[in-house]
Amino acid sequence: MLSVSDLESGYGRARVLFGVSLDVEPGQLVCVMGRNGVGKTTLLNTVMGVLPATAGAVTFDGRDVTRLKPHERVRLGMGYVPQGHQCFPQLSVLGNLLVTAEAAKAPKGAIDEALEIFPRLKPLLKRRAGHLSGGQQQQLAIARVLVTGPRMLILDEPTEGIQPSIIQEIEEAIERLHASGLAVLLVEQYLDIALRLADRFVILDGGHVVRTGAAEELNGADVHRLLAV
């Protein structure tokens, strides 16, 4: 479904990614891991077109999307939840979902389906998004993307800085979406969550892919060394 081939990217003259390649098959959950500053967010931003690729290619569902703008990739079915609990803080929870549904021309029932994934949001529909907790805002950010009906969900550390009870809810939501057949590309900081959710993993170090494998291989000593702070 998603194929990243020899991807290079960075900021100005500072190159961050060096020939990164990975694949996400339909219905597969691939977890990208690595220490802080190794290029994980840069990778996702380049996959989504937020940053331009300086070399290499991004293919989605057999189509080269390397030069497409982010909104064009969204229309093709790539749903991205970046770091930072993205929402419109002055709008209510329902307002955030309605604006997204209208912009995406979402089918009737899309908001209800997203709220079924995150039932904690149902009693908060009239509350301003800016008054939610960090965990609730993260749930809203993911729900907004789900309203667009993505065929692949791309998540950048959705559990970062979140209270433990909501971390579990977010993990369960990702597991449920994956079980429904949705492909997921996930950057995750917690090894135990990656072990429970992932089909395959990719580890970055210094902008290079240094290890890939099946999820059960995450228990290896060499993997722990690569992830140690």
PDB file of C-alpha atoms in Angstrom:
ATOM      1  CA  MET A   1       0.000   0.000   0.000  1.00  0.00           C
ATOM      2  CA  LEU A   2       2.742   2.465   1.030  1.00  0.00           C
ATOM      3  CA  SER A   3       6.245   2.178  -0.337  1.00  0.00           C
ATOM      4  CA  VAL A   4       9.062   4.529   0.650  1.00  0.00           C
ATOM      5  CA  SER A   5      12.174   4.097  -1.490  1.00  0.00           C
ATOM      6  CA  ASP A   6      15.605   5.631  -0.841  1.00  0.00           C
ATOM      7  CA  LEU A   7      13.986   8.724   0.682  1.00  0.00           C
ATOM      8  CA  GLU A   8      16.106  11.739   1.530  1.00  0.00           C
ATOM      9  CA  SER A   9      14.895  14.928   3.178  1.00  0.00           C
ATOM     10  CA  GLY A  10      15.864  17.614   5.651  1.00  0.00           C
ATOM     11  CA  TYR A  11      15.691  21.269   6.574  1.00  0.00           C
ATOM     12  CA  GLY A  12      17.544  23.676   4.313  1.00  0.00           C
ATOM     13  CA  ARG A  13      21.078  22.397   3.885  1.00  0.00           C
ATOM     14  CA  ALA A  14      20.779  20.049   6.847  1.00  0.00           C
ATOM     15  CA  ARG A  15      19.968  16.574   5.567  1.00  0.00           C
ATOM     16  CA  VAL A  16      18.127  14.388   8.091  1.00  0.00           C
ATOM     17  CA  LEU A  17      17.064  11.293   6.131  1.00  0.00           C
ATOM     18  CA  PHE A  18      19.596   9.254   4.189  1.00  0.00           C
ATOM     19  CA  GLY A  19      18.113   6.730   1.769  1.00  0.00           C
ATOM     20  CA  VAL A  20      15.271   5.531   3.988  1.00  0.00           C
ATOM     21  CA  SER A  21      13.152   2.673   2.618  1.00  0.00           C
ATOM     22  CA  LEU A  22      10.151   0.922   4.149  1.00  0.00           C
ATOM     23  CA  ASP A  23       6.878  -0.700   3.116  1.00  0.00           C
ATOM     24  CA  VAL A  24       3.450  -0.943   4.722  1.00  0.00           C
ATOM     25  CA  GLU A  25       1.255  -3.646   3.239  1.00  0.00           C
ATOM     26  CA  PRO A  26      -2.567  -3.350   3.207  1.00  0.00           C
ATOM     27  CA  GLY A  27      -3.922  -3.928   6.709  1.00  0.00           C
ATOM     28  CA  GLN A  28      -0.442  -3.970   8.245  1.00  0.00           C
ATOM     29  CA  LEU A  29       0.765  -1.964  11.242  1.00  0.00           C
ATOM     30  CA  VAL A  30       4.392  -0.890  10.974  1.00  0.00           C
ATOM     31  CA  CYS A  31       6.023   0.839  13.937  1.00  0.00           C
ATOM     32  CA  VAL A  32       8.899   3.286  13.409  1.00  0.00           C
ATOM     33  CA  MET A  33      11.169   3.579  16.435  1.00  0.00           C
ATOM     34  CA  GLY A  34      14.423   5.205  17.457  1.00  0.00           C
ATOM     35  CA  ARG A  35      15.936   7.647  19.897  1.00  0.00           C
ATOM     36  CA  ASN A  36      15.009  11.338  19.859  1.00  0.00           C
ATOM     37  CA  GLY A  37      16.379  13.276  16.917  1.00  0.00           C
ATOM     38  CA  VAL A  38      17.009  10.337  14.575  1.00  0.00           C
ATOM     39  CA  GLY A  39      14.520  11.482  11.896  1.00  0.00           C
ATOM     40  CA  LYS A  40      11.208   9.818  12.781  1.00  0.00           C
ATOM     41  CA  THR A  41       9.055  12.951  12.531  1.00  0.00           C
ATOM     42  CA  THR A  42      10.985  14.109   9.477  1.00  0.00           C
ATOM     43  CA  LEU A  43      10.166  10.777   7.842  1.00  0.00           C
ATOM     44  CA  LEU A  44       6.426  11.119   8.466  1.00  0.00           C
ATOM     45  CA  ASN A  45       6.391  14.765   7.377  1.00  0.00           C
ATOM     46  CA  THR A  46       8.120  13.795   4.143  1.00  0.00           C
ATOM     47  CA  VAL A  47       5.795  10.847   3.543  1.00  0.00           C
ATOM     48  CA  MET A  48       2.868  13.277   3.871  1.00  0.00           C
ATOM     49  CA  GLY A  49       4.429  16.040   1.765  1.00  0.00           C
ATOM     50  CA  VAL A  50       4.757  18.508   4.636  1.00  0.00           C
ATOM     51  CA  LEU A  51       8.477  18.448   3.848  1.00  0.00           C
ATOM     52  CA  PRO A  52       9.707  17.983   0.266  1.00  0.00           C
ATOM     53  CA  ALA A  53      11.740  14.907  -0.581  1.00  0.00           C
ATOM     54  CA  THR A  54      15.154  15.804  -1.976  1.00  0.00           C
ATOM     55  CA  ALA A  55      15.621  12.293  -3.362  1.00  0.00           C
ATOM     56  CA  GLY A  56      13.795   8.991  -3.482  1.00  0.00           C
ATOM     57  CA  ALA A  57      10.098   8.264  -3.887  1.00  0.00           C
ATOM     58  CA  VAL A  58       6.872   7.782  -1.951  1.00  0.00           C
ATOM     59  CA  THR A  59       4.274   5.507  -3.552  1.00  0.00           C
ATOM     60  CA  PHE A  60       0.753   5.035  -2.207  1.00  0.00           C
ATOM     61  CA  ASP A  61      -1.501   2.325  -3.586  1.00  0.00           C
ATOM     62  CA  GLY A  62       0.709   2.058  -6.668  1.00  0.00           C
ATOM     63  CA  ARG A  63       0.708   5.795  -7.390  1.00  0.00           C
ATOM     64  CA  ASP A  64       3.781   8.000  -7.109  1.00  0.00           C
ATOM     65  CA  VAL A  65       2.795  10.747  -4.653  1.00  0.00           C
ATOM     66  CA  THR A  66       6.288  12.159  -4.061  1.00  0.00           C
ATOM     67  CA  ARG A  67       5.431  15.569  -5.532  1.00  0.00           C
ATOM     68  CA  LEU A  68       1.820  15.794  -4.395  1.00  0.00           C
ATOM     69  CA  LYS A  69       0.737  18.361  -1.810  1.00  0.00           C
ATOM     70  CA  PRO A  70      -0.420  17.133   1.617  1.00  0.00           C
ATOM     71  CA  HIS A  71      -4.129  17.752   0.911  1.00  0.00           C
ATOM     72  CA  GLU A  72      -3.834  15.754  -2.308  1.00  0.00           C
ATOM     73  CA  ARG A  73      -2.400  12.818  -0.366  1.00  0.00           C
ATOM     74  CA  VAL A  74      -5.253  13.117   2.141  1.00  0.00           C
ATOM     75  CA  ARG A  75      -7.758  12.872  -0.717  1.00  0.00           C
ATOM     76  CA  LEU A  76      -6.098   9.630  -1.788  1.00  0.00           C
ATOM     77  CA  GLY A  77      -6.649   8.163   1.686  1.00  0.00           C
ATOM     78  CA  MET A  78      -3.564   9.071   3.721  1.00  0.00           C
ATOM     79  CA  GLY A  79      -4.638  10.290   7.168  1.00  0.00           C
ATOM     80  CA  TYR A  80      -1.951  12.019   9.250  1.00  0.00           C
ATOM     81  CA  VAL A  81      -2.009  12.866  12.958  1.00  0.00           C
ATOM     82  CA  PRO A  82       1.196  14.814  13.702  1.00  0.00           C
ATOM     83  CA  GLN A  83       2.589  15.537  17.135  1.00  0.00           C
ATOM     84  CA  GLY A  84       0.924  18.271  19.141  1.00  0.00           C
ATOM     85  CA  HIS A  85      -2.771  17.326  19.493  1.00  0.00           C
ATOM     86  CA  GLN A  86      -3.846  19.209  16.354  1.00  0.00           C
ATOM     87  CA  CYS A  87      -7.299  20.792  16.705  1.00  0.00           C
ATOM     88  CA  PHE A  88      -9.111  24.127  16.478  1.00  0.00           C
ATOM     89  CA  PRO A  89      -8.985  25.258  20.137  1.00  0.00           C
ATOM     90  CA  GLN A  90     -11.789  27.852  19.881  1.00  0.00           C
ATOM     91  CA  LEU A  91     -14.252  25.392  18.350  1.00  0.00           C
ATOM     92  CA  SER A  92     -16.176  22.797  20.300  1.00  0.00           C
ATOM     93  CA  VAL A  93     -15.368  19.113  19.964  1.00  0.00           C
ATOM     94  CA  LEU A  94     -18.381  18.735  17.687  1.00  0.00           C
ATOM     95  CA  GLY A  95     -17.387  21.848  15.749  1.00  0.00           C
ATOM     96  CA  ASN A  96     -13.949  20.356  15.077  1.00  0.00           C
ATOM     97  CA  LEU A  97     -15.528  17.173  13.753  1.00  0.00           C
ATOM     98  CA  LEU A  98     -18.123  19.010  11.649  1.00  0.00           C
ATOM     99  CA  VAL A  99     -15.540  21.295  10.026  1.00  0.00           C
ATOM    100  CA  THR A 100     -13.404  18.305   9.134  1.00  0.00           C
ATOM    101  CA  ALA A 101     -16.383  16.323   7.827  1.00  0.00           C
ATOM    102  CA  GLU A 102     -17.488  19.227   5.636  1.00  0.00           C
ATOM    103  CA  ALA A 103     -14.004  19.824   4.226  1.00  0.00           C
ATOM    104  CA  ALA A 104     -13.581  16.115   3.469  1.00  0.00           C
ATOM    105  CA  LYS A 105     -17.133  15.709   2.140  1.00  0.00           C
ATOM    106  CA  ALA A 106     -17.390  12.821   4.598  1.00  0.00           C
ATOM    107  CA  PRO A 107     -20.330  10.427   4.277  1.00  0.00           C
ATOM    108  CA  LYS A 108     -23.226  10.597   6.688  1.00  0.00           C
ATOM    109  CA  GLY A 109     -22.394   8.755   9.874  1.00  0.00           C
ATOM    110  CA  ALA A 110     -18.629   9.381   9.694  1.00  0.00           C
ATOM    111  CA  ILE A 111     -18.660  11.459  12.890  1.00  0.00           C
ATOM    112  CA  ASP A 112     -20.693   8.839  14.764  1.00  0.00           C
ATOM    113  CA  GLU A 113     -18.234   6.141  13.676  1.00  0.00           C
ATOM    114  CA  ALA A 114     -15.267   8.205  14.906  1.00  0.00           C
ATOM    115  CA  LEU A 115     -16.985   8.782  18.248  1.00  0.00           C
ATOM    116  CA  GLU A 116     -17.552   5.048  18.615  1.00  0.00           C
ATOM    117  CA  ILE A 117     -13.771   4.663  18.545  1.00  0.00           C
ATOM    118  CA  PHE A 118     -13.365   7.383  21.204  1.00  0.00           C
ATOM    119  CA  PRO A 119     -16.493   7.281  23.395  1.00  0.00           C
ATOM    120  CA  ARG A 120     -14.817   9.528  25.995  1.00  0.00           C
ATOM    121  CA  LEU A 121     -15.491  12.434  23.604  1.00  0.00           C
ATOM    122  CA  LYS A 122     -19.272  11.909  23.465  1.00  0.00           C
ATOM    123  CA  PRO A 123     -20.136  13.800  26.676  1.00  0.00           C
ATOM    124  CA  LEU A 124     -17.662  16.556  25.702  1.00  0.00           C
ATOM    125  CA  LEU A 125     -19.143  17.522  22.317  1.00  0.00           C
ATOM    126  CA  LYS A 126     -20.090  21.048  23.443  1.00  0.00           C
ATOM    127  CA  ARG A 127     -16.779  21.744  25.199  1.00  0.00           C
ATOM    128  CA  ARG A 128     -14.169  23.918  23.508  1.00  0.00           C
ATOM    129  CA  ALA A 129     -11.289  21.823  22.254  1.00  0.00           C
ATOM    130  CA  GLY A 130      -8.822  24.189  23.913  1.00  0.00           C
ATOM    131  CA  HIS A 131     -10.315  23.294  27.300  1.00  0.00           C
ATOM    132  CA  LEU A 132      -9.733  19.558  26.907  1.00  0.00           C
ATOM    133  CA  SER A 133      -6.896  17.699  28.582  1.00  0.00           C
ATOM    134  CA  GLY A 134      -3.911  16.746  26.454  1.00  0.00           C
ATOM    135  CA  GLY A 135      -5.137  13.165  26.184  1.00  0.00           C
ATOM    136  CA  GLN A 136      -8.635  14.241  25.177  1.00  0.00           C
ATOM    137  CA  GLN A 137      -7.179  16.580  22.547  1.00  0.00           C
ATOM    138  CA  GLN A 138      -5.135  13.701  21.152  1.00  0.00           C
ATOM    139  CA  GLN A 139      -8.252  11.553  20.902  1.00  0.00           C
ATOM    140  CA  LEU A 140     -10.011  14.413  19.109  1.00  0.00           C
ATOM    141  CA  ALA A 141      -7.068  14.819  16.715  1.00  0.00           C
ATOM    142  CA  ILE A 142      -7.257  11.146  15.755  1.00  0.00           C
ATOM    143  CA  ALA A 143     -11.067  11.250  15.533  1.00  0.00           C
ATOM    144  CA  ARG A 144     -10.860  14.219  13.140  1.00  0.00           C
ATOM    145  CA  VAL A 145      -8.632  12.230  10.814  1.00  0.00           C
ATOM    146  CA  LEU A 146     -10.909   9.187  11.035  1.00  0.00           C
ATOM    147  CA  VAL A 147     -13.830  11.345   9.859  1.00  0.00           C
ATOM    148  CA  THR A 148     -12.014  11.752   6.526  1.00  0.00           C
ATOM    149  CA  GLY A 149     -12.219   7.992   5.955  1.00  0.00           C
ATOM    150  CA  PRO A 150      -8.494   7.245   5.577  1.00  0.00           C
ATOM    151  CA  ARG A 151      -7.238   4.029   4.043  1.00  0.00           C
ATOM    152  CA  MET A 152      -3.988   4.427   5.954  1.00  0.00           C
ATOM    153  CA  LEU A 153      -3.492   6.094   9.341  1.00  0.00           C
ATOM    154  CA  ILE A 154      -0.146   7.766  10.021  1.00  0.00           C
ATOM    155  CA  LEU A 155       0.461   8.607  13.695  1.00  0.00           C
ATOM    156  CA  ASP A 156       3.411  10.480  15.193  1.00  0.00           C
ATOM    157  CA  GLU A 157       3.867   9.450  18.857  1.00  0.00           C
ATOM    158  CA  PRO A 158       0.169   9.588  19.795  1.00  0.00           C
ATOM    159  CA  THR A 159       0.914   8.586  23.407  1.00  0.00           C
ATOM    160  CA  GLU A 160       3.568  11.242  24.105  1.00  0.00           C
ATOM    161  CA  GLY A 161       2.834  13.265  27.240  1.00  0.00           C
ATOM    162  CA  ILE A 162      -0.549  11.592  27.778  1.00  0.00           C
ATOM    163  CA  GLN A 163      -1.938  10.414  31.113  1.00  0.00           C
ATOM    164  CA  PRO A 164      -1.737   6.603  31.542  1.00  0.00           C
ATOM    165  CA  SER A 165      -5.509   5.963  31.460  1.00  0.00           C
ATOM    166  CA  ILE A 166      -5.863   7.649  28.073  1.00  0.00           C
ATOM    167  CA  ILE A 167      -2.692   6.009  26.746  1.00  0.00           C
ATOM    168  CA  GLN A 168      -4.487   2.707  27.222  1.00  0.00           C
ATOM    169  CA  GLU A 169      -7.584   4.016  25.439  1.00  0.00           C
ATOM    170  CA  ILE A 170      -5.524   5.276  22.515  1.00  0.00           C
ATOM    171  CA  GLU A 171      -3.697   1.951  22.289  1.00  0.00           C
ATOM    172  CA  GLU A 172      -7.016   0.086  22.295  1.00  0.00           C
ATOM    173  CA  ALA A 173      -8.364   2.408  19.589  1.00  0.00           C
ATOM    174  CA  ILE A 174      -5.327   1.790  17.361  1.00  0.00           C
ATOM    175  CA  GLU A 175      -5.645  -1.948  17.953  1.00  0.00           C
ATOM    176  CA  ARG A 176      -9.335  -1.822  17.003  1.00  0.00           C
ATOM    177  CA  LEU A 177      -8.656   0.177  13.836  1.00  0.00           C
ATOM    178  CA  HIS A 178      -5.852  -2.190  12.840  1.00  0.00           C
ATOM    179  CA  ALA A 179      -8.112  -5.189  13.452  1.00  0.00           C
ATOM    180  CA  SER A 180     -10.705  -3.627  11.149  1.00  0.00           C
ATOM    181  CA  GLY A 181      -8.167  -3.776   8.301  1.00  0.00           C
ATOM    182  CA  LEU A 182      -6.844  -0.209   8.387  1.00  0.00           C
ATOM    183  CA  ALA A 183      -3.148   0.079   7.541  1.00  0.00           C
ATOM    184  CA  VAL A 184      -1.154   2.032  10.130  1.00  0.00           C
ATOM    185  CA  LEU A 185       2.281   3.659  10.113  1.00  0.00           C
ATOM    186  CA  LEU A 186       3.042   4.483  13.743  1.00  0.00           C
ATOM    187  CA  VAL A 187       5.904   6.295  15.419  1.00  0.00           C
ATOM    188  CA  GLU A 188       5.846   5.072  19.008  1.00  0.00           C
ATOM    189  CA  GLN A 189       8.159   5.718  21.977  1.00  0.00           C
ATOM    190  CA  TYR A 190       7.008   2.861  24.200  1.00  0.00           C
ATOM    191  CA  LEU A 191       8.521  -0.518  23.371  1.00  0.00           C
ATOM    192  CA  ASP A 192       5.770  -2.455  25.166  1.00  0.00           C
ATOM    193  CA  ILE A 193       3.063  -0.752  23.074  1.00  0.00           C
ATOM    194  CA  ALA A 194       4.988  -1.480  19.886  1.00  0.00           C
ATOM    195  CA  LEU A 195       5.300  -5.127  20.904  1.00  0.00           C
ATOM    196  CA  ARG A 196       1.556  -5.409  21.439  1.00  0.00           C
ATOM    197  CA  LEU A 197       0.427  -3.537  18.324  1.00  0.00           C
ATOM    198  CA  ALA A 198       2.953  -3.897  15.525  1.00  0.00           C
ATOM    199  CA  ASP A 199       3.230  -6.483  12.781  1.00  0.00           C
ATOM    200  CA  ARG A 200       6.641  -5.173  11.772  1.00  0.00           C
ATOM    201  CA  PHE A 201       9.078  -2.516  12.982  1.00  0.00           C
ATOM    202  CA  VAL A 202      11.660  -0.162  11.526  1.00  0.00           C
ATOM    203  CA  ILE A 203      14.391   1.435  13.652  1.00  0.00           C
ATOM    204  CA  LEU A 204      16.055   4.668  12.577  1.00  0.00           C
ATOM    205  CA  ASP A 205      19.412   5.922  13.765  1.00  0.00           C
ATOM    206  CA  GLY A 206      21.075   9.022  12.388  1.00  0.00           C
ATOM    207  CA  GLY A 207      18.571   9.222   9.554  1.00  0.00           C
ATOM    208  CA  HIS A 208      19.293   5.677   8.372  1.00  0.00           C
ATOM    209  CA  VAL A 209      17.258   2.493   8.673  1.00  0.00           C
ATOM    210  CA  VAL A 210      19.445   0.310  10.888  1.00  0.00           C
ATOM    211  CA  ARG A 211      17.069  -2.541  11.751  1.00  0.00           C
ATOM    212  CA  THR A 212      13.794  -3.983  10.507  1.00  0.00           C
ATOM    213  CA  GLY A 213      11.903  -7.113  11.416  1.00  0.00           C
ATOM    214  CA  ALA A 214       8.800  -8.790  12.770  1.00  0.00           C
ATOM    215  CA  ALA A 215       7.385  -7.401  16.015  1.00  0.00           C
ATOM    216  CA  GLU A 216       8.520 -10.364  18.123  1.00  0.00           C
ATOM    217  CA  GLU A 217      12.129  -9.485  17.271  1.00  0.00           C
ATOM    218  CA  LEU A 218      11.772  -6.245  19.262  1.00  0.00           C
ATOM    219  CA  ASN A 219      12.759  -8.253  22.348  1.00  0.00           C
ATOM    220  CA  GLY A 220      16.281  -8.781  21.003  1.00  0.00           C
ATOM    221  CA  ALA A 221      19.246  -7.341  22.879  1.00  0.00           C
ATOM    222  CA  ASP A 222      20.516  -5.541  19.758  1.00  0.00           C
ATOM    223  CA  VAL A 223      17.160  -3.778  19.421  1.00  0.00           C
ATOM    224  CA  HIS A 224      17.273  -2.640  23.052  1.00  0.00           C
ATOM    225  CA  ARG A 225      20.746  -1.194  22.469  1.00  0.00           C
ATOM    226  CA  LEU A 226      19.509   0.792  19.479  1.00  0.00           C
ATOM    227  CA  LEU A 227      16.608   2.230  21.467  1.00  0.00           C
ATOM    228  CA  ALA A 228      18.487   2.934  24.706  1.00  0.00           C
ATOM    229  CA  VAL A 229      18.752   6.610  25.601  1.00  0.00           C
TER     230      VAL A 229
END
